[in-house]
Amino acid sequence: MTANTRSRPVRLALDDHKTLGLAALGGALEIYDFIIFVFFALTLSKLFFPPEMPEWLRLLQSFGIFVTGYLARPLGGIFMAHFADRLGRKRVFSLSILLMALPCLLIGLMPTYAQIGYLAPLALLAMRILQGAAVGGEVPSAWVFVAEHAPAGHRGYALGVLQAGLTFGYLLGALTATLLSRLFSPAEILDYAWRIPFLLGGVFGVVGVWLRRWLNETPVFIALRDRREAVAEFPLRAVLRAHRHRLLPAALLTCVLTSAVVVLVVVTPTVMQQRFGLPAERAFRLSALGIVFLNIGCVIAGHIADRIGAWRAVALYSLLLAPGVAVLYASLIAESAWLGIAYAVAGLACGVVGVVPSVMVGLFPAEMRVSGISFTYNIAYALWASTTPLALIALMPWSPWVCVGYCVVMGAVGLLTALVYGRQGAAATDAPLVSLH
């Protein structure tokens, strides 16, 4: 793609589509490596923890290891963001997928509790920490890479497509889990077939690294590199010194985005099995349908952000979040025959996932853009995504409407953030992504 200036043609060129497609596909393969764990949380809880432990406690500990990956995001994200701002977006963009794939492959080869005892959950925990560090560098780098390539007037669409690509990784996980549940019996999955999706993730990682070698550095960074001598300090230090006022809205919007993903992708597939008694194969199939419509919703939301502005789109989709999730859980509670349609509605209503990046990339100057996004996004995501799945699953026996109430609160947070910060930040957020110095 070409540099982001107001004089650029309106239509996307062939190179624009190529860059966007490669970035989105590579991101999908990396997110698959990270998320496949959650689709096999029940199976892993039986394999990596003592059999005499109560089932609810094993599941809770399995989810605890999963969310530990989120806690590791800030460390990897801040480290890789520093080099993305100093050495280039493309280098870190390619490194992160390799660091994600290797632990995924090792999980597929790992001995279980029956073979090595308590070393098994400890080794699993170590792999999740490495994966968390890798995804912490992937998402902010991907946002900035695509946004800095995007033509004027198409940034929202480009980021919406990228988010659809990232969430397509969730879909790959759901489809893989669905296919395995059809091809193998529960006993066979518990015996050996659970390893297949993790070994497949290692293959995906190699493909992802190969795909990203065809990408070019962003024009914004190339222009920045030409006058690098003017930037002598650490990017994160500059963010904390001169742009602290941008950290709070970035963190709040990250929590809203995280909430949509946690409820739709992480918690609901497990809740459908545990709380509502749906068979695993049906739960995975419904989850896959919801993710398809989340992908569509991200692209639609990106188009809307280009038309009405990123902040207004955030306000709109914050309002839609709770009603969409309410439709889904009302259908679950009523055991409705229209559950698939309800999941699709919920996926479309979670379009906030597709519009938040359009705001985030405009909050920070080019010299420190990846560091600013990575610092706020990864810390907020780590804290929110590591606690809310456990809390929602723990509270679900109290009321099946817990996830809906949670989305009401988070939708209000997104709306208030857009109302308070949107008016003063709209011009900067929708402007071309050039250096502000």
PDB file of N, CA and C in Angstrom, residues 1-4 8 15-16 19 22 80-95 140-150 211-226 228 366 369-370:
ATOM      1  N   MET A   1       0.829  -1.192   0.000  1.00  0.00           N
ATOM      2  CA  MET A   1       0.000   0.000   0.000  1.00  0.00           C
ATOM      3  C   MET A   1       0.866   1.245   0.000  1.00  0.00           C
ATOM      4  N   THR A   2       0.307   2.315  -0.365  1.00  0.00           N
ATOM      5  CA  THR A   2       1.051   3.552  -0.438  1.00  0.00           C
ATOM      6  C   THR A   2       0.890   4.368   0.812  1.00  0.00           C
ATOM      7  N   ALA A   3       1.670   5.462   0.910  1.00  0.00           N
ATOM      8  CA  ALA A   3       1.649   6.266   2.120  1.00  0.00           C
ATOM      9  C   ALA A   3       0.296   6.914   2.296  1.00  0.00           C
ATOM     10  N   ASN A   4      -0.053   7.182   3.570  1.00  0.00           N
ATOM     11  CA  ASN A   4      -1.380   7.715   3.894  1.00  0.00           C
ATOM     12  C   ASN A   4      -1.385   9.218   3.790  1.00  0.00           C
ATOM     13  N   ARG A   8      -4.324  10.813  -1.946  1.00  0.00           N
ATOM     14  CA  ARG A   8      -4.357   9.484  -2.522  1.00  0.00           C
ATOM     15  C   ARG A   8      -5.683   9.155  -3.197  1.00  0.00           C
ATOM     16  N   ASP A  15      -2.055  -3.721  -4.886  1.00  0.00           N
ATOM     17  CA  ASP A  15      -1.054  -3.906  -3.840  1.00  0.00           C
ATOM     18  C   ASP A  15      -1.647  -3.700  -2.448  1.00  0.00           C
ATOM     19  N   ASP A  16      -2.630  -2.789  -2.356  1.00  0.00           N
ATOM     20  CA  ASP A  16      -3.301  -2.575  -1.076  1.00  0.00           C
ATOM     21  C   ASP A  16      -3.994  -3.854  -0.615  1.00  0.00           C
ATOM     22  N   THR A  19      -1.378  -6.587   0.440  1.00  0.00           N
ATOM     23  CA  THR A  19      -0.796  -6.359   1.763  1.00  0.00           C
ATOM     24  C   THR A  19      -1.808  -6.653   2.856  1.00  0.00           C
ATOM     25  N   LEU A  22      -2.442 -10.532   3.093  1.00  0.00           N
ATOM     26  CA  LEU A  22      -1.341 -11.264   3.714  1.00  0.00           C
ATOM     27  C   LEU A  22      -1.261 -10.986   5.210  1.00  0.00           C
ATOM     28  N   MET A  80       8.682  -6.000  22.229  1.00  0.00           N
ATOM     29  CA  MET A  80       8.657  -6.020  20.769  1.00  0.00           C
ATOM     30  C   MET A  80       8.209  -4.686  20.179  1.00  0.00           C
ATOM     31  N   ALA A  81       7.352  -3.967  20.910  1.00  0.00           N
ATOM     32  CA  ALA A  81       6.916  -2.660  20.422  1.00  0.00           C
ATOM     33  C   ALA A  81       8.083  -1.677  20.351  1.00  0.00           C
ATOM     34  N   HIS A  82       8.989  -1.773  21.316  1.00  0.00           N
ATOM     35  CA  HIS A  82      10.158  -0.884  21.305  1.00  0.00           C
ATOM     36  C   HIS A  82      10.937  -1.051  19.997  1.00  0.00           C
ATOM     37  N   PHE A  83      11.150  -2.302  19.608  1.00  0.00           N
ATOM     38  CA  PHE A  83      11.916  -2.547  18.392  1.00  0.00           C
ATOM     39  C   PHE A  83      11.098  -2.267  17.134  1.00  0.00           C
ATOM     40  N   ALA A  84       9.760  -2.401  17.232  1.00  0.00           N
ATOM     41  CA  ALA A  84       8.932  -2.037  16.087  1.00  0.00           C
ATOM     42  C   ALA A  84       9.012  -0.544  15.807  1.00  0.00           C
ATOM     43  N   ASP A  85       9.098   0.268  16.868  1.00  0.00           N
ATOM     44  CA  ASP A  85       9.235   1.709  16.692  1.00  0.00           C
ATOM     45  C   ASP A  85      10.654   2.123  16.302  1.00  0.00           C
ATOM     46  N   ARG A  86      11.638   1.315  16.692  1.00  0.00           N
ATOM     47  CA  ARG A  86      13.028   1.680  16.424  1.00  0.00           C
ATOM     48  C   ARG A  86      13.589   1.030  15.166  1.00  0.00           C
ATOM     49  N   LEU A  87      13.213  -0.225  14.914  1.00  0.00           N
ATOM     50  CA  LEU A  87      13.825  -0.979  13.815  1.00  0.00           C
ATOM     51  C   LEU A  87      12.881  -1.258  12.652  1.00  0.00           C
ATOM     52  N   GLY A  88      11.590  -1.138  12.882  1.00  0.00           N
ATOM     53  CA  GLY A  88      10.649  -1.365  11.791  1.00  0.00           C
ATOM     54  C   GLY A  88       9.487  -2.237  12.193  1.00  0.00           C
ATOM     55  N   ARG A  89       8.318  -1.942  11.600  1.00  0.00           N
ATOM     56  CA  ARG A  89       7.111  -2.706  11.913  1.00  0.00           C
ATOM     57  C   ARG A  89       7.209  -4.137  11.377  1.00  0.00           C
ATOM     58  N   LYS A  90       7.749  -4.287  10.181  1.00  0.00           N
ATOM     59  CA  LYS A  90       7.731  -5.593   9.520  1.00  0.00           C
ATOM     60  C   LYS A  90       8.535  -6.643  10.286  1.00  0.00           C
ATOM     61  N   ARG A  91       9.700  -6.266  10.820  1.00  0.00           N
ATOM     62  CA  ARG A  91      10.559  -7.257  11.484  1.00  0.00           C
ATOM     63  C   ARG A  91       9.853  -7.888  12.681  1.00  0.00           C
ATOM     64  N   VAL A  92       9.262  -7.045  13.510  1.00  0.00           N
ATOM     65  CA  VAL A  92       8.574  -7.554  14.692  1.00  0.00           C
ATOM     66  C   VAL A  92       7.300  -8.290  14.291  1.00  0.00           C
ATOM     67  N   PHE A  93       6.633  -7.785  13.256  1.00  0.00           N
ATOM     68  CA  PHE A  93       5.422  -8.410  12.741  1.00  0.00           C
ATOM     69  C   PHE A  93       5.696  -9.857  12.332  1.00  0.00           C
ATOM     70  N   SER A  94       6.865 -10.123  11.783  1.00  0.00           N
ATOM     71  CA  SER A  94       7.218 -11.477  11.359  1.00  0.00           C
ATOM     72  C   SER A  94       7.731 -12.327  12.515  1.00  0.00           C
ATOM     73  N   LEU A  95       8.476 -11.713  13.446  1.00  0.00           N
ATOM     74  CA  LEU A  95       9.028 -12.461  14.573  1.00  0.00           C
ATOM     75  C   LEU A  95       7.938 -13.002  15.484  1.00  0.00           C
ATOM     76  N   PRO A 140      -0.706  -5.159  18.375  1.00  0.00           N
ATOM     77  CA  PRO A 140      -0.401  -3.743  18.133  1.00  0.00           C
ATOM     78  C   PRO A 140       0.417  -3.525  16.863  1.00  0.00           C
ATOM     79  N   SER A 141       1.379  -4.406  16.614  1.00  0.00           N
ATOM     80  CA  SER A 141       2.178  -4.273  15.396  1.00  0.00           C
ATOM     81  C   SER A 141       1.322  -4.434  14.148  1.00  0.00           C
ATOM     82  N   ALA A 142       0.387  -5.363  14.192  1.00  0.00           N
ATOM     83  CA  ALA A 142      -0.495  -5.575  13.042  1.00  0.00           C
ATOM     84  C   ALA A 142      -1.378  -4.363  12.798  1.00  0.00           C
ATOM     85  N   TRP A 143      -1.956  -3.812  13.860  1.00  0.00           N
ATOM     86  CA  TRP A 143      -2.793  -2.622  13.705  1.00  0.00           C
ATOM     87  C   TRP A 143      -2.024  -1.491  13.036  1.00  0.00           C
ATOM     88  N   VAL A 144      -0.834  -1.222  13.566  1.00  0.00           N
ATOM     89  CA  VAL A 144      -0.045  -0.104  13.041  1.00  0.00           C
ATOM     90  C   VAL A 144       0.422  -0.395  11.623  1.00  0.00           C
ATOM     91  N   PHE A 145       0.854  -1.621  11.376  1.00  0.00           N
ATOM     92  CA  PHE A 145       1.331  -1.985  10.039  1.00  0.00           C
ATOM     93  C   PHE A 145       0.258  -1.738   8.996  1.00  0.00           C
ATOM     94  N   VAL A 146      -0.950  -2.223   9.250  1.00  0.00           N
ATOM     95  CA  VAL A 146      -2.045  -2.076   8.283  1.00  0.00           C
ATOM     96  C   VAL A 146      -2.500  -0.625   8.193  1.00  0.00           C
ATOM     97  N   ALA A 147      -2.634   0.054   9.317  1.00  0.00           N
ATOM     98  CA  ALA A 147      -3.112   1.438   9.311  1.00  0.00           C
ATOM     99  C   ALA A 147      -2.150   2.360   8.571  1.00  0.00           C
ATOM    100  N   GLU A 148      -0.853   2.125   8.726  1.00  0.00           N
ATOM    101  CA  GLU A 148       0.127   2.995   8.071  1.00  0.00           C
ATOM    102  C   GLU A 148       0.254   2.700   6.584  1.00  0.00           C
ATOM    103  N   HIS A 149      -0.246   1.583   6.146  1.00  0.00           N
ATOM    104  CA  HIS A 149      -0.315   1.279   4.716  1.00  0.00           C
ATOM    105  C   HIS A 149      -1.623   1.752   4.087  1.00  0.00           C
ATOM    106  N   ALA A 150      -2.662   1.943   4.893  1.00  0.00           N
ATOM    107  CA  ALA A 150      -4.008   2.137   4.358  1.00  0.00           C
ATOM    108  C   ALA A 150      -4.165   3.477   3.661  1.00  0.00           C
ATOM    109  N   LEU A 211       4.450 -16.286   4.633  1.00  0.00           N
ATOM    110  CA  LEU A 211       3.579 -15.272   4.052  1.00  0.00           C
ATOM    111  C   LEU A 211       4.105 -13.861   4.320  1.00  0.00           C
ATOM    112  N   ARG A 212       4.605 -13.641   5.509  1.00  0.00           N
ATOM    113  CA  ARG A 212       4.988 -12.284   5.882  1.00  0.00           C
ATOM    114  C   ARG A 212       6.312 -11.829   5.270  1.00  0.00           C
ATOM    115  N   ARG A 213       7.049 -12.741   4.684  1.00  0.00           N
ATOM    116  CA  ARG A 213       8.283 -12.321   4.026  1.00  0.00           C
ATOM    117  C   ARG A 213       7.985 -11.505   2.763  1.00  0.00           C
ATOM    118  N   TRP A 214       6.734 -11.568   2.268  1.00  0.00           N
ATOM    119  CA  TRP A 214       6.356 -10.833   1.071  1.00  0.00           C
ATOM    120  C   TRP A 214       5.841  -9.424   1.376  1.00  0.00           C
ATOM    121  N   LEU A 215       5.742  -9.089   2.649  1.00  0.00           N
ATOM    122  CA  LEU A 215       5.247  -7.764   3.013  1.00  0.00           C
ATOM    123  C   LEU A 215       6.360  -6.728   2.967  1.00  0.00           C
ATOM    124  N   ASN A 216       5.989  -5.470   2.716  1.00  0.00           N
ATOM    125  CA  ASN A 216       6.933  -4.358   2.697  1.00  0.00           C
ATOM    126  C   ASN A 216       6.768  -3.507   3.949  1.00  0.00           C
ATOM    127  N   GLU A 217       7.864  -2.847   4.326  1.00  0.00           N
ATOM    128  CA  GLU A 217       7.806  -1.924   5.462  1.00  0.00           C
ATOM    129  C   GLU A 217       6.830  -0.796   5.160  1.00  0.00           C
ATOM    130  N   THR A 218       6.235  -0.224   6.220  1.00  0.00           N
ATOM    131  CA  THR A 218       5.235   0.819   6.005  1.00  0.00           C
ATOM    132  C   THR A 218       5.897   2.117   5.549  1.00  0.00           C
ATOM    133  N   PRO A 219       5.217   2.883   4.682  1.00  0.00           N
ATOM    134  CA  PRO A 219       5.779   4.149   4.220  1.00  0.00           C
ATOM    135  C   PRO A 219       5.962   5.153   5.343  1.00  0.00           C
ATOM    136  N   VAL A 220       5.095   5.104   6.357  1.00  0.00           N
ATOM    137  CA  VAL A 220       5.237   6.021   7.488  1.00  0.00           C
ATOM    138  C   VAL A 220       6.546   5.755   8.222  1.00  0.00           C
ATOM    139  N   PHE A 221       6.866   4.472   8.456  1.00  0.00           N
ATOM    140  CA  PHE A 221       8.115   4.171   9.157  1.00  0.00           C
ATOM    141  C   PHE A 221       9.328   4.498   8.285  1.00  0.00           C
ATOM    142  N   ILE A 222       9.231   4.261   6.987  1.00  0.00           N
ATOM    143  CA  ILE A 222      10.359   4.596   6.103  1.00  0.00           C
ATOM    144  C   ILE A 222      10.654   6.086   6.167  1.00  0.00           C
ATOM    145  N   ALA A 223       9.601   6.903   6.131  1.00  0.00           N
ATOM    146  CA  ALA A 223       9.800   8.349   6.249  1.00  0.00           C
ATOM    147  C   ALA A 223      10.381   8.711   7.608  1.00  0.00           C
ATOM    148  N   LEU A 224       9.923   8.023   8.639  1.00  0.00           N
ATOM    149  CA  LEU A 224      10.431   8.270   9.987  1.00  0.00           C
ATOM    150  C   LEU A 224      11.894   7.870  10.108  1.00  0.00           C
ATOM    151  N   ARG A 225      12.258   6.759   9.487  1.00  0.00           N
ATOM    152  CA  ARG A 225      13.634   6.272   9.543  1.00  0.00           C
ATOM    153  C   ARG A 225      14.601   7.235   8.856  1.00  0.00           C
ATOM    154  N   ASP A 226      14.120   7.913   7.818  1.00  0.00           N
ATOM    155  CA  ASP A 226      14.977   8.850   7.089  1.00  0.00           C
ATOM    156  C   ASP A 226      15.440  10.011   7.964  1.00  0.00           C
ATOM    157  N   ARG A 228      15.671   9.615  11.464  1.00  0.00           N
ATOM    158  CA  ARG A 228      15.777   8.953  12.763  1.00  0.00           C
ATOM    159  C   ARG A 228      16.639   9.713  13.753  1.00  0.00           C
ATOM    160  N   ALA A 366       3.635   8.815  15.226  1.00  0.00           N
ATOM    161  CA  ALA A 366       4.298   7.714  14.530  1.00  0.00           C
ATOM    162  C   ALA A 366       5.545   7.226  15.259  1.00  0.00           C
ATOM    163  N   ARG A 369       4.144   5.087  18.111  1.00  0.00           N
ATOM    164  CA  ARG A 369       2.792   4.552  17.927  1.00  0.00           C
ATOM    165  C   ARG A 369       2.660   3.121  18.432  1.00  0.00           C
ATOM    166  N   VAL A 370       3.556   2.233  18.042  1.00  0.00           N
ATOM    167  CA  VAL A 370       3.442   0.838  18.477  1.00  0.00           C
ATOM    168  C   VAL A 370       3.643   0.732  19.981  1.00  0.00           C
TER     169      VAL A 370
END
